Structure formats: C-alpha cells, structure tokens
PDB file of C-alpha atoms in Angstrom:
ATOM      1  CA  UNK A  74     -86.869   7.836  12.887  1.00  0.00           C
ATOM      2  CA  UNK A  75     -89.746   8.614  15.263  1.00  0.00           C
ATOM      3  CA  UNK A  76     -90.558   4.920  15.612  1.00  0.00           C
ATOM      4  CA  UNK A  77     -86.956   4.099  16.452  1.00  0.00           C
ATOM      5  CA  UNK A  78     -86.856   6.838  19.094  1.00  0.00           C
ATOM      6  CA  UNK A  79     -90.021   5.463  20.666  1.00  0.00           C
ATOM      7  CA  UNK A  80     -88.590   1.972  20.797  1.00  0.00           C
ATOM      8  CA  UNK A  81     -85.328   3.209  22.255  1.00  0.00           C
ATOM      9  CA  UNK A  82     -87.156   5.275  24.880  1.00  0.00           C
ATOM     10  CA  UNK A  83     -89.240   2.295  25.923  1.00  0.00           C
ATOM     11  CA  UNK A  84     -86.252   0.015  26.178  1.00  0.00           C
ATOM     12  CA  UNK A  85     -84.212   2.491  28.216  1.00  0.00           C
ATOM     13  CA  UNK A  86     -86.856   2.137  30.902  1.00  0.00           C
ATOM     14  CA  UNK A  87     -86.965  -1.618  30.350  1.00  0.00           C
ATOM     15  CA  UNK A  88     -83.196  -2.177  30.501  1.00  0.00           C
ATOM     16  CA  UNK A  89     -82.781   0.113  33.523  1.00  0.00           C
ATOM     17  CA  UNK A  90     -85.112  -2.116  35.527  1.00  0.00           C
ATOM     18  CA  UNK A  91     -83.493  -5.305  34.259  1.00  0.00           C
ATOM     19  CA  UNK A  92     -80.136  -4.033  35.453  1.00  0.00           C
ATOM     20  CA  UNK A  93     -81.343  -4.097  39.054  1.00  0.00           C
ATOM     21  CA  UNK A  94     -82.105  -0.413  39.663  1.00  0.00           C
ATOM     22  CA  UNK A  95     -85.200   0.505  41.652  1.00  0.00           C
ATOM     23  CA  UNK A  96     -87.874   2.687  40.093  1.00  0.00           C
ATOM     24  CA  UNK A  97     -89.634   4.945  42.575  1.00  0.00           C
ATOM     25  CA  UNK A  98     -91.932   7.336  40.742  1.00  0.00           C
ATOM     26  CA  UNK A  99     -94.556   8.799  43.084  1.00  0.00           C
ATOM     27  CA  UNK A 100     -98.097   9.450  41.894  1.00  0.00           C
ATOM     28  CA  UNK A 101     -97.659  13.196  42.378  1.00  0.00           C
ATOM     29  CA  UNK A 102     -94.557  13.251  40.182  1.00  0.00           C
ATOM     30  CA  UNK A 103     -96.270  11.164  37.546  1.00  0.00           C
ATOM     31  CA  UNK A 104     -99.366  13.380  37.373  1.00  0.00           C
ATOM     32  CA  UNK A 105     -97.195  16.509  37.156  1.00  0.00           C
ATOM     33  CA  UNK A 106     -95.221  15.034  34.266  1.00  0.00           C
ATOM     34  CA  UNK A 107     -98.362  13.968  32.444  1.00  0.00           C
ATOM     35  CA  UNK A 108     -99.855  17.486  32.760  1.00  0.00           C
ATOM     36  CA  UNK A 109     -96.633  18.983  31.445  1.00  0.00           C
ATOM     37  CA  UNK A 110     -96.682  16.602  28.493  1.00  0.00           C
ATOM     38  CA  UNK A 111    -100.277  17.429  27.604  1.00  0.00           C
ATOM     39  CA  UNK A 112     -99.612  21.158  27.733  1.00  0.00           C
ATOM     40  CA  UNK A 113     -96.865  20.732  25.143  1.00  0.00           C
ATOM     41  CA  UNK A 114     -98.676  18.131  23.035  1.00  0.00           C
ATOM     42  CA  UNK A 115     -99.275  20.528  20.142  1.00  0.00           C
ATOM     43  CA  UNK A 116     -95.539  20.999  19.665  1.00  0.00           C
ATOM     44  CA  UNK A 117     -94.436  17.449  20.352  1.00  0.00           C
ATOM     45  CA  UNK A 118     -91.393  16.244  18.448  1.00  0.00           C
ATOM     46  CA  UNK A 119     -89.671  12.879  18.189  1.00  0.00           C
ATOM     47  CA  UNK A 120     -87.082  13.793  20.891  1.00  0.00           C
ATOM     48  CA  UNK A 121     -89.998  14.759  23.161  1.00  0.00           C
ATOM     49  CA  UNK A 122     -91.350  11.218  22.830  1.00  0.00           C
ATOM     50  CA  UNK A 123     -88.016   9.772  23.816  1.00  0.00           C
ATOM     51  CA  UNK A 124     -87.944  12.094  26.820  1.00  0.00           C
ATOM     52  CA  UNK A 125     -91.336  10.815  28.001  1.00  0.00           C
ATOM     53  CA  UNK A 126     -89.976   7.399  28.887  1.00  0.00           C
ATOM     54  CA  UNK A 127     -86.800   9.106  30.076  1.00  0.00           C
ATOM     55  CA  UNK A 128     -88.785  10.366  33.092  1.00  0.00           C
ATOM     56  CA  UNK A 129     -88.979   6.779  34.199  1.00  0.00           C
ATOM     57  CA  UNK A 130     -85.222   6.304  33.913  1.00  0.00           C
ATOM     58  CA  UNK A 131     -84.505   9.476  35.874  1.00  0.00           C
ATOM     59  CA  UNK A 132     -86.457   8.028  38.767  1.00  0.00           C
ATOM     60  CA  UNK A 133     -83.984   5.174  39.120  1.00  0.00           C
ATOM     61  CA  UNK A 134     -81.203   7.324  40.563  1.00  0.00           C
ATOM     62  CA  UNK A 135     -81.905   6.245  44.121  1.00  0.00           C
ATOM     63  CA  UNK A 136     -84.529   8.725  45.405  1.00  0.00           C
ATOM     64  CA  UNK A 137     -86.443   7.144  48.253  1.00  0.00           C
ATOM     65  CA  UNK A 138     -90.030   8.384  48.500  1.00  0.00           C
ATOM     66  CA  UNK A 139     -91.749   8.707  51.860  1.00  0.00           C
ATOM     67  CA  UNK A 140     -95.120   7.087  52.325  1.00  0.00           C
ATOM     68  CA  UNK A 141     -98.117   8.953  53.702  1.00  0.00           C
ATOM     69  CA  UNK A 142     -98.244   9.470  57.480  1.00  0.00           C
ATOM     70  CA  UNK A 143    -100.716   7.592  59.611  1.00  0.00           C
ATOM     71  CA  UNK A 144    -102.033   8.559  63.015  1.00  0.00           C
ATOM     72  CA  UNK A 145    -101.229   5.974  65.721  1.00  0.00           C
ATOM     73  CA  UNK A 146    -102.829   5.499  69.094  1.00  0.00           C
ATOM     74  CA  UNK A 147    -100.289   5.828  71.895  1.00  0.00           C
ATOM     75  CA  UNK A 148     -99.924   3.078  74.468  1.00  0.00           C
ATOM     76  CA  UNK A 149     -98.795   5.240  77.409  1.00  0.00           C
ATOM     77  CA  UNK A 150    -102.097   4.817  79.330  1.00  0.00           C
ATOM     78  CA  UNK A 151    -103.307   8.388  78.759  1.00  0.00           C
ATOM     79  CA  UNK A 152    -106.910   8.494  77.550  1.00  0.00           C
ATOM     80  CA  UNK A 153    -107.462  10.240  74.255  1.00  0.00           C
ATOM     81  CA  UNK A 154    -103.787  11.012  73.719  1.00  0.00           C
ATOM     82  CA  UNK A 155    -102.599  10.360  70.181  1.00  0.00           C
ATOM     83  CA  UNK A 156     -99.293  10.719  68.571  1.00  0.00           C
ATOM     84  CA  UNK A 157     -98.529  11.140  64.910  1.00  0.00           C
ATOM     85  CA  UNK A 158     -95.855   9.013  63.361  1.00  0.00           C
ATOM     86  CA  UNK A 159     -94.594   8.148  59.965  1.00  0.00           C
ATOM     87  CA  UNK A 160     -94.264   4.693  58.527  1.00  0.00           C
ATOM     88  CA  UNK A 161     -91.288   4.626  56.236  1.00  0.00           C
ATOM     89  CA  UNK A 162     -91.251   1.813  53.776  1.00  0.00           C
ATOM     90  CA  UNK A 163     -88.759   1.092  51.071  1.00  0.00           C
ATOM     91  CA  UNK A 164     -90.590   1.496  47.743  1.00  0.00           C
ATOM     92  CA  UNK A 165     -90.668  -1.647  45.661  1.00  0.00           C
ATOM     93  CA  UNK A 166     -89.407  -1.640  42.064  1.00  0.00           C
ATOM     94  CA  UNK A 167     -91.931  -2.133  39.303  1.00  0.00           C
ATOM     95  CA  UNK A 168     -92.296  -5.716  38.111  1.00  0.00           C
ATOM     96  CA  UNK A 169     -93.241  -4.443  34.633  1.00  0.00           C
ATOM     97  CA  UNK A 170     -91.036  -1.463  33.699  1.00  0.00           C
ATOM     98  CA  UNK A 171     -92.152  -1.819  30.083  1.00  0.00           C
ATOM     99  CA  UNK A 172     -95.764  -1.200  31.099  1.00  0.00           C
ATOM    100  CA  UNK A 173     -94.762   1.849  33.174  1.00  0.00           C
ATOM    101  CA  UNK A 174     -92.976   3.379  30.189  1.00  0.00           C
ATOM    102  CA  UNK A 175     -95.947   2.503  27.965  1.00  0.00           C
ATOM    103  CA  UNK A 176     -98.336   4.204  30.377  1.00  0.00           C
ATOM    104  CA  UNK A 177     -96.252   7.401  30.510  1.00  0.00           C
ATOM    105  CA  UNK A 178     -96.124   7.650  26.715  1.00  0.00           C
ATOM    106  CA  UNK A 179     -99.826   6.893  26.211  1.00  0.00           C
ATOM    107  CA  UNK A 180    -101.121   9.170  28.986  1.00  0.00           C
ATOM    108  CA  UNK A 181     -98.944  12.081  27.892  1.00  0.00           C
ATOM    109  CA  UNK A 182    -100.420  11.898  24.392  1.00  0.00           C
ATOM    110  CA  UNK A 183     -97.114  11.108  22.714  1.00  0.00           C
ATOM    111  CA  UNK A 184     -97.916   7.732  21.206  1.00  0.00           C
ATOM    112  CA  UNK A 185     -98.054   7.544  17.409  1.00  0.00           C
ATOM    113  CA  UNK A 186    -100.678   6.082  15.078  1.00  0.00           C
ATOM    114  CA  UNK A 187    -103.184   6.235  17.943  1.00  0.00           C
ATOM    115  CA  UNK A 188    -106.264   6.550  15.726  1.00  0.00           C
ATOM    116  CA  UNK A 189    -108.126   3.431  14.638  1.00  0.00           C
ATOM    117  CA  UNK A 190    -107.019   2.449  11.144  1.00  0.00           C
ATOM    118  CA  UNK A 191    -107.137  -0.652   8.979  1.00  0.00           C
ATOM    119  CA  UNK A 192    -104.200  -1.728   6.866  1.00  0.00           C
ATOM    120  CA  UNK A 193    -100.485  -1.132   7.274  1.00  0.00           C
ATOM    121  CA  UNK A 194     -99.206   1.336   9.894  1.00  0.00           C
ATOM    122  CA  UNK A 195     -96.913   4.105   8.581  1.00  0.00           C
ATOM    123  CA  UNK A 196     -93.289   3.301   9.308  1.00  0.00           C
ATOM    124  CA  UNK A 197     -93.939  -0.352  10.154  1.00  0.00           C
ATOM    125  CA  UNK A 198     -92.583  -2.735   7.548  1.00  0.00           C
ATOM    126  CA  UNK A 199     -93.638  -6.346   7.285  1.00  0.00           C
ATOM    127  CA  UNK A 200     -91.306  -8.524   9.423  1.00  0.00           C
ATOM    128  CA  UNK A 201     -90.644  -5.708  11.910  1.00  0.00           C
ATOM    129  CA  UNK A 202     -89.531  -7.312  15.175  1.00  0.00           C
ATOM    130  CA  UNK A 203     -90.521  -6.377  18.739  1.00  0.00           C
ATOM    131  CA  UNK A 204     -89.604  -7.820  22.116  1.00  0.00           C
ATOM    132  CA  UNK A 205     -92.654  -6.578  24.012  1.00  0.00           C
ATOM    133  CA  UNK A 206     -96.339  -5.891  23.437  1.00  0.00           C
ATOM    134  CA  UNK A 207     -95.791  -2.453  24.994  1.00  0.00           C
ATOM    135  CA  UNK A 208     -93.781  -1.497  21.913  1.00  0.00           C
ATOM    136  CA  UNK A 209     -96.569  -2.455  19.522  1.00  0.00           C
ATOM    137  CA  UNK A 210     -99.007  -0.505  21.689  1.00  0.00           C
ATOM    138  CA  UNK A 211     -97.219   2.881  21.640  1.00  0.00           C
ATOM    139  CA  UNK A 212     -96.542   2.483  17.921  1.00  0.00           C
ATOM    140  CA  UNK A 213    -100.212   1.788  17.161  1.00  0.00           C
ATOM    141  CA  UNK A 214     -99.559  -1.607  15.587  1.00  0.00           C
ATOM    142  CA  UNK A 215    -101.491  -3.694  18.135  1.00  0.00           C
ATOM    143  CA  UNK A 216    -102.982  -1.469  20.828  1.00  0.00           C
ATOM    144  CA  UNK A 217    -103.505  -3.919  23.662  1.00  0.00           C
ATOM    145  CA  UNK A 218    -101.060  -5.409  26.179  1.00  0.00           C
ATOM    146  CA  UNK A 219    -103.097  -8.598  26.592  1.00  0.00           C
ATOM    147  CA  UNK A 220    -106.063  -8.986  24.215  1.00  0.00           C
ATOM    148  CA  UNK A 221    -105.373 -11.041  21.122  1.00  0.00           C
ATOM    149  CA  UNK A 222    -107.983  -9.154  19.075  1.00  0.00           C
ATOM    150  CA  UNK A 223    -108.009  -5.344  18.891  1.00  0.00           C
ATOM    151  CA  UNK A 224    -111.138  -3.693  17.494  1.00  0.00           C
ATOM    152  CA  UNK A 225    -112.101  -0.220  16.317  1.00  0.00           C
ATOM    153  CA  UNK A 226    -115.329   1.603  15.583  1.00  0.00           C
ATOM    154  CA  UNK A 227    -116.190   2.260  11.942  1.00  0.00           C
ATOM    155  CA  UNK A 228    -117.448   5.760  11.077  1.00  0.00           C
ATOM    156  CA  UNK A 229    -120.979   6.316   9.775  1.00  0.00           C
ATOM    157  CA  UNK A 230    -123.765   3.765   9.381  1.00  0.00           C
ATOM    158  CA  UNK A 231    -124.143   0.682   7.218  1.00  0.00           C
ATOM    159  CA  UNK A 232    -127.068  -1.217   5.722  1.00  0.00           C
ATOM    160  CA  UNK A 233    -126.802  -5.001   5.797  1.00  0.00           C
ATOM    161  CA  UNK A 234    -129.723  -7.090   4.514  1.00  0.00           C
ATOM    162  CA  UNK A 235    -132.029  -4.097   4.840  1.00  0.00           C
ATOM    163  CA  UNK A 236    -131.055  -3.387   8.468  1.00  0.00           C
ATOM    164  CA  UNK A 237    -129.236  -0.194   9.446  1.00  0.00           C
ATOM    165  CA  UNK A 238    -126.220  -0.585  11.735  1.00  0.00           C
ATOM    166  CA  UNK A 239    -124.464   2.202  13.620  1.00  0.00           C
ATOM    167  CA  UNK A 240    -121.285   2.128  15.700  1.00  0.00           C
ATOM    168  CA  UNK A 241    -120.117  -1.048  14.037  1.00  0.00           C
ATOM    169  CA  UNK A 242    -116.859  -2.444  15.346  1.00  0.00           C
ATOM    170  CA  UNK A 243    -114.414  -4.381  13.206  1.00  0.00           C
ATOM    171  CA  UNK A 244    -111.154  -6.102  14.115  1.00  0.00           C
ATOM    172  CA  UNK A 245    -108.008  -4.061  13.430  1.00  0.00           C
ATOM    173  CA  UNK A 246    -105.243  -6.438  14.473  1.00  0.00           C
ATOM    174  CA  UNK A 247    -104.718  -9.884  15.943  1.00  0.00           C
ATOM    175  CA  UNK A 248    -101.793 -11.340  17.864  1.00  0.00           C
ATOM    176  CA  UNK A 249    -101.146 -15.073  17.753  1.00  0.00           C
ATOM    177  CA  UNK A 250     -98.958 -16.308  20.609  1.00  0.00           C
ATOM    178  CA  UNK A 251     -99.856 -19.996  20.568  1.00  0.00           C
ATOM    179  CA  UNK A 252    -101.821 -19.671  23.806  1.00  0.00           C
ATOM    180  CA  UNK A 253    -104.985 -21.144  22.282  1.00  0.00           C
ATOM    181  CA  UNK A 254    -104.333 -24.820  21.662  1.00  0.00           C
ATOM    182  CA  UNK A 255    -106.831 -24.962  18.788  1.00  0.00           C
ATOM    183  CA  UNK A 256    -104.970 -22.337  16.702  1.00  0.00           C
ATOM    184  CA  UNK A 257    -103.529 -23.701  13.461  1.00  0.00           C
ATOM    185  CA  UNK A 258    -100.662 -21.745  11.943  1.00  0.00           C
ATOM    186  CA  UNK A 259     -98.936 -22.418   8.619  1.00  0.00           C
ATOM    187  CA  UNK A 260     -96.415 -21.010   6.139  1.00  0.00           C
ATOM    188  CA  UNK A 261     -99.055 -20.616   3.443  1.00  0.00           C
ATOM    189  CA  UNK A 262    -102.724 -21.143   2.714  1.00  0.00           C
ATOM    190  CA  UNK A 263    -105.421 -20.491   5.295  1.00  0.00           C
ATOM    191  CA  UNK A 264    -104.524 -20.424   8.972  1.00  0.00           C
ATOM    192  CA  UNK A 265    -106.974 -20.904  11.837  1.00  0.00           C
ATOM    193  CA  UNK A 266    -107.327 -18.218  14.486  1.00  0.00           C
ATOM    194  CA  UNK A 267    -109.380 -19.175  17.529  1.00  0.00           C
ATOM    195  CA  UNK A 268    -111.527 -16.360  18.901  1.00  0.00           C
ATOM    196  CA  UNK A 269    -111.127 -14.813  22.335  1.00  0.00           C
ATOM    197  CA  UNK A 270    -112.563 -15.897  25.666  1.00  0.00           C
ATOM    198  CA  UNK A 271    -112.830 -19.011  27.799  1.00  0.00           C
ATOM    199  CA  UNK A 272    -109.088 -19.605  28.084  1.00  0.00           C
ATOM    200  CA  UNK A 273    -107.290 -20.081  31.409  1.00  0.00           C
ATOM    201  CA  UNK A 274    -104.631 -17.507  30.520  1.00  0.00           C
ATOM    202  CA  UNK A 275    -103.156 -17.301  34.018  1.00  0.00           C
ATOM    203  CA  UNK A 276    -103.090 -21.050  34.516  1.00  0.00           C
ATOM    204  CA  UNK A 277    -102.560 -24.001  32.194  1.00  0.00           C
ATOM    205  CA  UNK A 278    -103.646 -22.077  29.040  1.00  0.00           C
ATOM    206  CA  UNK A 279    -106.406 -24.622  28.432  1.00  0.00           C
ATOM    207  CA  UNK A 280    -109.922 -23.830  27.253  1.00  0.00           C
ATOM    208  CA  UNK A 281    -112.173 -23.911  30.339  1.00  0.00           C
ATOM    209  CA  UNK A 282    -115.413 -22.321  29.054  1.00  0.00           C
ATOM    210  CA  UNK A 283    -117.432 -21.939  25.876  1.00  0.00           C
ATOM    211  CA  UNK A 284    -116.662 -18.900  23.757  1.00  0.00           C
ATOM    212  CA  UNK A 285    -119.379 -16.340  23.066  1.00  0.00           C
ATOM    213  CA  UNK A 286    -119.989 -14.366  19.898  1.00  0.00           C
ATOM    214  CA  UNK A 287    -119.228 -10.990  21.500  1.00  0.00           C
ATOM    215  CA  UNK A 288    -116.514  -8.308  21.441  1.00  0.00           C
ATOM    216  CA  UNK A 289    -113.599  -9.321  19.210  1.00  0.00           C
ATOM    217  CA  UNK A 290    -115.336 -12.478  18.031  1.00  0.00           C
ATOM    218  CA  UNK A 291    -118.301 -10.485  16.728  1.00  0.00           C
ATOM    219  CA  UNK A 292    -116.026  -7.819  15.258  1.00  0.00           C
ATOM    220  CA  UNK A 293    -114.287 -10.397  13.063  1.00  0.00           C
ATOM    221  CA  UNK A 294    -117.654 -11.133  11.416  1.00  0.00           C
ATOM    222  CA  UNK A 295    -117.764  -7.488  10.302  1.00  0.00           C
ATOM    223  CA  UNK A 296    -114.335  -7.946   8.689  1.00  0.00           C
ATOM    224  CA  UNK A 297    -115.728 -10.874   6.717  1.00  0.00           C
ATOM    225  CA  UNK A 298    -118.806  -8.932   5.600  1.00  0.00           C
ATOM    226  CA  UNK A 299    -116.905  -5.775   4.604  1.00  0.00           C
ATOM    227  CA  UNK A 300    -113.654  -7.271   3.353  1.00  0.00           C
ATOM    228  CA  UNK A 301    -111.522  -5.436   5.898  1.00  0.00           C
ATOM    229  CA  UNK A 302    -108.048  -6.898   6.592  1.00  0.00           C
ATOM    230  CA  UNK A 303    -106.440  -7.398   9.980  1.00  0.00           C
ATOM    231  CA  UNK A 304    -102.818  -6.857  10.891  1.00  0.00           C
ATOM    232  CA  UNK A 305    -101.314 -10.063  12.254  1.00  0.00           C
ATOM    233  CA  UNK A 306     -98.525 -10.347  14.799  1.00  0.00           C
ATOM    234  CA  UNK A 307     -96.871 -13.703  15.357  1.00  0.00           C
ATOM    235  CA  UNK A 308     -94.817 -14.685  18.396  1.00  0.00           C
ATOM    236  CA  UNK A 309     -91.683 -16.806  17.985  1.00  0.00           C
ATOM    237  CA  UNK A 310     -89.157 -18.100  20.498  1.00  0.00           C
ATOM    238  CA  UNK A 311     -86.032 -15.921  20.507  1.00  0.00           C
ATOM    239  CA  UNK A 312     -83.093 -16.686  22.804  1.00  0.00           C
ATOM    240  CA  UNK A 313     -81.524 -13.271  22.208  1.00  0.00           C
ATOM    241  CA  UNK A 314     -84.607 -11.500  23.588  1.00  0.00           C
ATOM    242  CA  UNK A 315     -84.865 -10.438  27.238  1.00  0.00           C
ATOM    243  CA  UNK A 316     -88.275 -12.144  27.348  1.00  0.00           C
ATOM    244  CA  UNK A 317     -87.237 -15.316  25.546  1.00  0.00           C
ATOM    245  CA  UNK A 318     -89.539 -14.527  22.626  1.00  0.00           C
ATOM    246  CA  UNK A 319     -90.198 -11.902  19.961  1.00  0.00           C
ATOM    247  CA  UNK A 320     -93.180 -10.549  18.065  1.00  0.00           C
ATOM    248  CA  UNK A 321     -93.063 -10.228  14.294  1.00  0.00           C
ATOM    249  CA  UNK A 322     -95.414  -8.131  12.199  1.00  0.00           C
ATOM    250  CA  UNK A 323     -96.498 -10.687   9.613  1.00  0.00           C
ATOM    251  CA  UNK A 324     -98.525  -8.354   7.403  1.00  0.00           C
ATOM    252  CA  UNK A 325    -102.183  -8.067   6.379  1.00  0.00           C
ATOM    253  CA  UNK A 326    -104.638 -10.976   6.403  1.00  0.00           C
ATOM    254  CA  UNK A 327    -108.198 -11.267   5.125  1.00  0.00           C
ATOM    255  CA  UNK A 328    -110.763 -12.982   7.341  1.00  0.00           C
ATOM    256  CA  UNK A 329    -112.338 -15.418   4.903  1.00  0.00           C
ATOM    257  CA  UNK A 330    -114.379 -17.825   7.036  1.00  0.00           C
ATOM    258  CA  UNK A 331    -115.784 -18.611  10.473  1.00  0.00           C
ATOM    259  CA  UNK A 332    -116.944 -21.853  12.046  1.00  0.00           C
ATOM    260  CA  UNK A 333    -118.530 -22.607  15.411  1.00  0.00           C
ATOM    261  CA  UNK A 334    -116.980 -25.862  16.528  1.00  0.00           C
ATOM    262  CA  UNK A 335    -115.713 -27.789  19.528  1.00  0.00           C
ATOM    263  CA  UNK A 336    -112.035 -27.649  20.401  1.00  0.00           C
ATOM    264  CA  UNK A 337    -109.710 -30.185  21.993  1.00  0.00           C
ATOM    265  CA  UNK A 338    -111.280 -29.655  25.412  1.00  0.00           C
ATOM    266  CA  UNK A 339    -114.766 -30.368  24.037  1.00  0.00           C
ATOM    267  CA  UNK A 340    -115.889 -26.746  24.475  1.00  0.00           C
ATOM    268  CA  UNK A 341    -117.338 -24.370  21.891  1.00  0.00           C
ATOM    269  CA  UNK A 342    -114.824 -22.127  20.111  1.00  0.00           C
ATOM    270  CA  UNK A 343    -115.102 -19.792  17.132  1.00  0.00           C
ATOM    271  CA  UNK A 344    -112.531 -20.662  14.468  1.00  0.00           C
ATOM    272  CA  UNK A 345    -111.719 -17.965  11.899  1.00  0.00           C
ATOM    273  CA  UNK A 346    -109.924 -18.629   8.637  1.00  0.00           C
ATOM    274  CA  UNK A 347    -107.242 -16.035   7.816  1.00  0.00           C
ATOM    275  CA  UNK A 348    -105.487 -15.754   4.460  1.00  0.00           C
ATOM    276  CA  UNK A 349    -102.396 -13.624   3.878  1.00  0.00           C
ATOM    277  CA  UNK A 350    -102.793 -10.965   1.214  1.00  0.00           C
ATOM    278  CA  UNK A 351    -100.639 -11.325  -1.858  1.00  0.00           C
ATOM    279  CA  UNK A 352     -97.967  -8.843  -2.889  1.00  0.00           C
ATOM    280  CA  UNK A 353     -96.423  -8.521   0.575  1.00  0.00           C
ATOM    281  CA  UNK A 354     -92.846  -9.204   1.586  1.00  0.00           C
ATOM    282  CA  UNK A 355     -92.238 -12.875   2.339  1.00  0.00           C
ATOM    283  CA  UNK A 356     -92.659 -13.728   6.018  1.00  0.00           C
ATOM    284  CA  UNK A 357     -89.438 -14.258   8.008  1.00  0.00           C
ATOM    285  CA  UNK A 358     -91.127 -15.610  11.130  1.00  0.00           C
ATOM    286  CA  UNK A 359     -91.959 -19.263  11.659  1.00  0.00           C
ATOM    287  CA  UNK A 360     -95.361 -20.925  12.083  1.00  0.00           C
ATOM    288  CA  UNK A 361     -96.407 -21.071  15.730  1.00  0.00           C
ATOM    289  CA  UNK A 362     -96.373 -24.271  17.713  1.00  0.00           C
ATOM    290  CA  UNK A 363     -98.001 -24.394  21.134  1.00  0.00           C
ATOM    291  CA  UNK A 364     -96.259 -21.730  23.154  1.00  0.00           C
ATOM    292  CA  UNK A 365     -95.176 -21.922  26.794  1.00  0.00           C
ATOM    293  CA  UNK A 366     -96.702 -18.609  27.842  1.00  0.00           C
ATOM    294  CA  UNK A 367     -96.821 -14.871  27.324  1.00  0.00           C
ATOM    295  CA  UNK A 368     -93.397 -13.221  27.450  1.00  0.00           C
ATOM    296  CA  UNK A 369     -92.899 -10.546  30.105  1.00  0.00           C
ATOM    297  CA  UNK A 370     -90.040  -8.300  31.107  1.00  0.00           C
ATOM    298  CA  UNK A 371     -87.747 -10.350  33.309  1.00  0.00           C
ATOM    299  CA  UNK A 372     -85.844  -8.896  36.250  1.00  0.00           C
ATOM    300  CA  UNK A 373     -82.777 -11.047  35.761  1.00  0.00           C
ATOM    301  CA  UNK A 374     -80.515 -10.532  32.772  1.00  0.00           C
ATOM    302  CA  UNK A 375     -79.269 -13.657  31.068  1.00  0.00           C
ATOM    303  CA  UNK A 376     -75.660 -12.655  30.566  1.00  0.00           C
ATOM    304  CA  UNK A 377     -74.972 -15.828  28.628  1.00  0.00           C
ATOM    305  CA  UNK A 378     -77.029 -14.657  25.631  1.00  0.00           C
ATOM    306  CA  UNK A 379     -77.111 -10.869  26.083  1.00  0.00           C
ATOM    307  CA  UNK A 380     -74.904  -9.041  23.581  1.00  0.00           C
ATOM    308  CA  UNK A 381     -72.639  -5.997  24.036  1.00  0.00           C
ATOM    309  CA  UNK A 382     -72.050  -6.589  27.761  1.00  0.00           C
ATOM    310  CA  UNK A 383     -68.900  -4.834  29.014  1.00  0.00           C
ATOM    311  CA  UNK A 384     -69.392  -5.601  32.725  1.00  0.00           C
ATOM    312  CA  UNK A 385     -71.587  -8.332  34.199  1.00  0.00           C
ATOM    313  CA  UNK A 386     -71.909  -6.686  37.621  1.00  0.00           C
ATOM    314  CA  UNK A 387     -70.597  -3.191  38.277  1.00  0.00           C
ATOM    315  CA  UNK A 388     -71.635  -3.484  41.941  1.00  0.00           C
ATOM    316  CA  UNK A 389     -69.272  -6.464  42.399  1.00  0.00           C
ATOM    317  CA  UNK A 390     -71.866  -8.430  44.326  1.00  0.00           C
ATOM    318  CA  UNK A 391     -72.942  -5.619  46.659  1.00  0.00           C
ATOM    319  CA  UNK A 392     -76.427  -5.454  45.107  1.00  0.00           C
ATOM    320  CA  UNK A 393     -79.003  -8.241  45.339  1.00  0.00           C
ATOM    321  CA  UNK A 394     -79.259  -8.253  41.541  1.00  0.00           C
ATOM    322  CA  UNK A 395     -76.287  -7.800  39.206  1.00  0.00           C
ATOM    323  CA  UNK A 396     -75.985  -4.315  37.703  1.00  0.00           C
ATOM    324  CA  UNK A 397     -75.064  -5.111  34.126  1.00  0.00           C
ATOM    325  CA  UNK A 398     -73.338  -2.519  31.933  1.00  0.00           C
ATOM    326  CA  UNK A 399     -74.196  -2.661  28.243  1.00  0.00           C
ATOM    327  CA  UNK A 400     -72.797  -0.601  25.373  1.00  0.00           C
ATOM    328  CA  UNK A 401     -74.941  -0.853  22.250  1.00  0.00           C
ATOM    329  CA  UNK A 402     -73.639   2.302  20.549  1.00  0.00           C
TER     330      UNK A 402
END
C-alpha cells in the first residue's frame, strides 16, 4: 500500500504539470516544507508520503511569486541618486515535474527502502512497471535518475588474495535502456551489459571515448568475486505511457563474466555477462533493441492514447497548453 501511495503522489505532481498548470514553488517555501517533514520523520506514515508530493501540486493553483528586488541607477542626471525597483518576472514551470516531486520526497526523508541492500526490494514484485526513473528512485529499486549502474558500500572489511579491502563498493542495480549500442539483450541465457562511461548521452548515443575500470565498472567486479546479484530494470517502448516508454523490474541477475573489448566504434568497453537467477517469475518485458533515447516527462499530453480522459481541454483554447481532465478513479 505504501508503494502505491508513493507512486500516486509522484504522478499527481507529474500529471498536474502535463495538464498545463504552472508550478511556482519558491526556495523559501520548499525549505520550510522540508524542515517540517524532517521534524515529523519519526512518525511518518504512508499518507504523509503522499502529502509530500502533494506540496508540489498545491503550488499549481496560480500563485505568482515575486523575484528579488534589484537596485537600479536612475537616469535623471542627478549624481549619486539611486532608486529601488522591482523586476517582476513570470515564473517558468518546471520542465521535469517528476524530478521536483522526487526531490521533495527524498529531501524530506520520506522515501522507502533508502538503505543500500542487495536482492529483491520489499513490496516490489518481478515485472513491476514504472513510467519514470523518479519512481524507482523513491522506492529504492534503482536509486539514480541517470546512472545505469547504482553501487553501494559493503560493511566491514574483506580479504582477497591475502590483501585486506575496506569500503568495498558493489553494484546494487542496473538499468538497461538500449542507450549503449554494444549491449546484447536476450530472452534467456547470458546477456551482455556494457559498463558506464564514454557515451555521448546527450547527443547521438554513440561511444566517443574509452571506458575506464572505475566507479560502477569496478563495482561489478566485486559482484563477480562475492557472488552478489544485481537488480535489473529493462526499458521497453510503451505507447500508453506519458513518456513513450516504461521500465520493468526484470528480477535478480548474477554477474558471471567480464571482458575488456572494443565496441562498434572501435573504442574500449567493458562487457559484463549477466545471467538471470532461476526460480523467479517469468519475465513479461521484451529484449531491448537499440532505443531512441531516455524517456522524460513530456509537457504535452497525447490525448489519442491517454485513457480515462473526460475533457480534452477544460480551458477551451484559452490556455497555451490544453488542460486535460482525467478521471482514473
């Protein structure tokens, strides 16, 4: 139930922005709300979590915030005379309402499963579906809005080949979106996950530099040595989603191999072999083909595929963006 409330809270903020409303939360308001949330953290309940993202929705009711005043020099010819004025500027709506809601929940201490853990996450079944990475972040399934490999620090110290290691980091979860052209996904057997780094993520998604054995790439070696599994998320195209794609939790995978090789662009990449653990529910998602890009919250609702719409534009054309009314009860 708590997971569903979190998802609903996040999407209320998301859908509000998609409907064309403007979000105008000032920094002062945000800090005050965060302090209030931390003070009540010990007694947090599931409805409290839903209310955290509700702060974001409340800000969409049309309150215009005034920007800070700036001192201007007067042009009346008098030396040294200054006059104070105020520059009023219409606040711009957030381009990523999902990230704003995610930030409010995380900073107020109301996210769940926030401790590093290996294995399944409580309440998250295999084949659980998500529209946005922000959802997986506040639920502790994959705690990064961008990185494909999430790592965590192992407690204690370990002896490997006679050498003592402290503060070892191992991979907790991986997200395969088809961005890396050398990834190889499959229904069964061993799949190939390309390590992180060297990819032109904001451009043509091609490999433009050699990968280094650092951060997440090094952490995956610890998984191999210690037999620790990683949670895998897989992105599929989904026309019913507001982002055009969806993330599926595909279960636990063992990291069974690593190879330093050259990819399609002739650059060095680290290729890891992942094998799905037996005894899990059969996967409902499809193997990834090369994907077009990372899905983000769009500002225009596709009314052709959106379900439960009862009015396509309640403003009747008076607003720049259509204000769509949806009833999903």
